[in-house]
PDB file of C-alpha atoms in Angstrom:
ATOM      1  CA  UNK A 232     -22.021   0.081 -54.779  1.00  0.00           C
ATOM      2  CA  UNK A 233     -18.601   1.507 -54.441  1.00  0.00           C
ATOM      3  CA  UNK A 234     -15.903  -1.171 -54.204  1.00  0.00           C
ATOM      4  CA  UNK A 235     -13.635  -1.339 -51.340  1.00  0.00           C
ATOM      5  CA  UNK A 236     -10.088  -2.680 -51.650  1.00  0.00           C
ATOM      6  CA  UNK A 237      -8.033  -3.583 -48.746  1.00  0.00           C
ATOM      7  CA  UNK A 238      -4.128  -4.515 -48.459  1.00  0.00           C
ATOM      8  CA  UNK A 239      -2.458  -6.476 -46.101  1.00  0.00           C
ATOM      9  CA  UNK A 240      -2.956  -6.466 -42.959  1.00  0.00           C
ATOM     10  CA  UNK A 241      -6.760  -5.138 -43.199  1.00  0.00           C
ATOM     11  CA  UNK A 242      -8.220  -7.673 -45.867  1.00  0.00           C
ATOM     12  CA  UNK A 243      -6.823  -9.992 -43.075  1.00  0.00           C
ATOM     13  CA  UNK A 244      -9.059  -8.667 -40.727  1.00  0.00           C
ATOM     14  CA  UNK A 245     -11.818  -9.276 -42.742  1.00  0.00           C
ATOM     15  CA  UNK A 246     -11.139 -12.103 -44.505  1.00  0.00           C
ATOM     16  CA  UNK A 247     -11.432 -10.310 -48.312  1.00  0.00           C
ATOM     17  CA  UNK A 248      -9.353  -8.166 -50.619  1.00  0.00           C
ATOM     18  CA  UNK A 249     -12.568  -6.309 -52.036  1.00  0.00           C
ATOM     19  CA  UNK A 250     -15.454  -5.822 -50.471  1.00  0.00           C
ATOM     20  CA  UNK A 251     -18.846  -3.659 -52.359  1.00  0.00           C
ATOM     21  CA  UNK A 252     -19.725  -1.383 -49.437  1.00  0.00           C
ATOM     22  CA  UNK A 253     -22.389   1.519 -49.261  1.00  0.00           C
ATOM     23  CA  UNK A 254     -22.778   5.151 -48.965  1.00  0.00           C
ATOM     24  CA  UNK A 255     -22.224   8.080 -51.078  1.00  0.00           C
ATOM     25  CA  UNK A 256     -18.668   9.467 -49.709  1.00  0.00           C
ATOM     26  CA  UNK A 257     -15.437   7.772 -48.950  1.00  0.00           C
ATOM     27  CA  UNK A 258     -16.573   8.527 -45.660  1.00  0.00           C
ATOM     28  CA  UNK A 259     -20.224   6.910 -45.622  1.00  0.00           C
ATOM     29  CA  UNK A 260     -18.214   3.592 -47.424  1.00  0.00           C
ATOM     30  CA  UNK A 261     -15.335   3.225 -44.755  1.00  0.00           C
ATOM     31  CA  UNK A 262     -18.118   3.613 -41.688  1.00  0.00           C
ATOM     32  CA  UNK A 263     -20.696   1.049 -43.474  1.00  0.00           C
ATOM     33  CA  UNK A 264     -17.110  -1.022 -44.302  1.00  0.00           C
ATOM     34  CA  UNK A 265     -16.359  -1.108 -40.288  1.00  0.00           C
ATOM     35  CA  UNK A 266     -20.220  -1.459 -39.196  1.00  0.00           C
ATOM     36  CA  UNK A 267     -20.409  -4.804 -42.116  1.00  0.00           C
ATOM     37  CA  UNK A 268     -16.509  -6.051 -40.484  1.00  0.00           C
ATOM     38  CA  UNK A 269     -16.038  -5.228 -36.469  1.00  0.00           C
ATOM     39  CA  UNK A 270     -12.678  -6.994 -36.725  1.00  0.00           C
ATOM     40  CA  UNK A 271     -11.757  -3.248 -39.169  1.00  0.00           C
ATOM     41  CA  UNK A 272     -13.145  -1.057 -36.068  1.00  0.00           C
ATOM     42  CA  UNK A 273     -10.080   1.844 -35.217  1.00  0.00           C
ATOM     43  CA  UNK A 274      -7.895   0.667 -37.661  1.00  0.00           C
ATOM     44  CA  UNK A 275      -8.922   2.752 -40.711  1.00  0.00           C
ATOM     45  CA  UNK A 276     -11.299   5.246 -38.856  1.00  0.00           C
ATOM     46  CA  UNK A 277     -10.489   7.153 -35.573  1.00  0.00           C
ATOM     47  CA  UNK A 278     -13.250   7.801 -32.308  1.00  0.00           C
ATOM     48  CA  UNK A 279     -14.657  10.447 -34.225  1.00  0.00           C
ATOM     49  CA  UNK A 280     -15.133   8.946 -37.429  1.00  0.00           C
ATOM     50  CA  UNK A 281     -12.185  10.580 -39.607  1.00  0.00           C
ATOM     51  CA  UNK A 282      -9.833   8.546 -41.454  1.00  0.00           C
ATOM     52  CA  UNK A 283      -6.499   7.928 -39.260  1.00  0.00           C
ATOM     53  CA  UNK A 284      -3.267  10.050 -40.360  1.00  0.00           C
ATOM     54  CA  UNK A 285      -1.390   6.540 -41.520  1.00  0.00           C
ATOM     55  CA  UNK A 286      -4.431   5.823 -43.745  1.00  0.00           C
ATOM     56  CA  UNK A 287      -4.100   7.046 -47.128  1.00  0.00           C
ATOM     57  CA  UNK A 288      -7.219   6.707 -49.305  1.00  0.00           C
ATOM     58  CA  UNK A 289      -7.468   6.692 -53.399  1.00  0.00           C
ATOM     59  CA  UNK A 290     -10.820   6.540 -55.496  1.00  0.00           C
ATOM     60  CA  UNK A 291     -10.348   5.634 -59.064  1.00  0.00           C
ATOM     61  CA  UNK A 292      -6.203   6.521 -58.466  1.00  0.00           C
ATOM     62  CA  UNK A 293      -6.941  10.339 -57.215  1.00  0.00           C
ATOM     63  CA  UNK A 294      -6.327  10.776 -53.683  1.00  0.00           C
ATOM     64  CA  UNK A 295      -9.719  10.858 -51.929  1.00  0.00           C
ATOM     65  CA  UNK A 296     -11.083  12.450 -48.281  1.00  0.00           C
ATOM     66  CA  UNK A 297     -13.875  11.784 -45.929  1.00  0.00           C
ATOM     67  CA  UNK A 298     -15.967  13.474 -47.981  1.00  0.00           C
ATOM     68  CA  UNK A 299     -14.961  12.505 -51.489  1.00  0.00           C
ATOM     69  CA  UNK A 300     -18.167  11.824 -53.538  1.00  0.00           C
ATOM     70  CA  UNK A 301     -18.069   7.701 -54.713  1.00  0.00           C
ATOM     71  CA  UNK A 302     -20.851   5.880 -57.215  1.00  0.00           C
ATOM     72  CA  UNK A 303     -21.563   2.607 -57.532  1.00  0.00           C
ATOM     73  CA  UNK A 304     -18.788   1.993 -60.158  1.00  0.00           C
ATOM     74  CA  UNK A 305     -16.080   3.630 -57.997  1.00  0.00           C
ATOM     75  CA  UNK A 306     -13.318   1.969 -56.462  1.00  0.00           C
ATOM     76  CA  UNK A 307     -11.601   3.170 -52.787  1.00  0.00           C
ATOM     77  CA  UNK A 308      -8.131   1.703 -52.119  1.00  0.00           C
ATOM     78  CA  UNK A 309      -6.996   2.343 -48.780  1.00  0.00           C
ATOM     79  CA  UNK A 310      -3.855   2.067 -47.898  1.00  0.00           C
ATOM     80  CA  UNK A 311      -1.940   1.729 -44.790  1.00  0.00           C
ATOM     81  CA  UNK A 312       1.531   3.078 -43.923  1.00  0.00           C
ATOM     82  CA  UNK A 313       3.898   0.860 -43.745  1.00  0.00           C
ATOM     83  CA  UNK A 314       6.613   0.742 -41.470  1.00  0.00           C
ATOM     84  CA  UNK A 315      10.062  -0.695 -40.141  1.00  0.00           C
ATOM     85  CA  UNK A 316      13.209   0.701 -38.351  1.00  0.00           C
TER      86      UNK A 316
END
């Protein structure tokens, strides 16, 4: 299974840094992510499903899409924007 790892504030949500989540695509990980951890639902995926603008996403250090393949050895960081003014 791909492994899922989550900065601050989403591993907060879910109460975990890295979480093994399924699917075969960044995409197929993140929804099986939010469907394993409701408390993640709309922060990292929009209504339709597509990873939110402020979301950036890396698999094995390369930047990675929705529909970036992943295997089980893989490893999806997702990173939120962060902010301040």
């Amino acid at each position: 299974m791909p492994e899922v790892l989550l900065r601050a504030p989403l591993s907060e949500l879910c109460g975990s840094r890295r979480i093994d989540a399924t699917g075969t695509t960044v995409g197929e990980a993140l929804i099986a992510l939010e469907l394993a951890h409701p408390a993640l639902r709309g922060w990292i995926l929009d209504e339709q499903g597509r990873i939110r603008e402020h979301i950036q996403i890396f698999v094995n250090g390369t930047r990675g899409e929705d529909a970036t393949e992943v295997g089980e050895t893989d490893r999806i960081h997702v990173l939120p924007a962060i902010t301040g003014g």
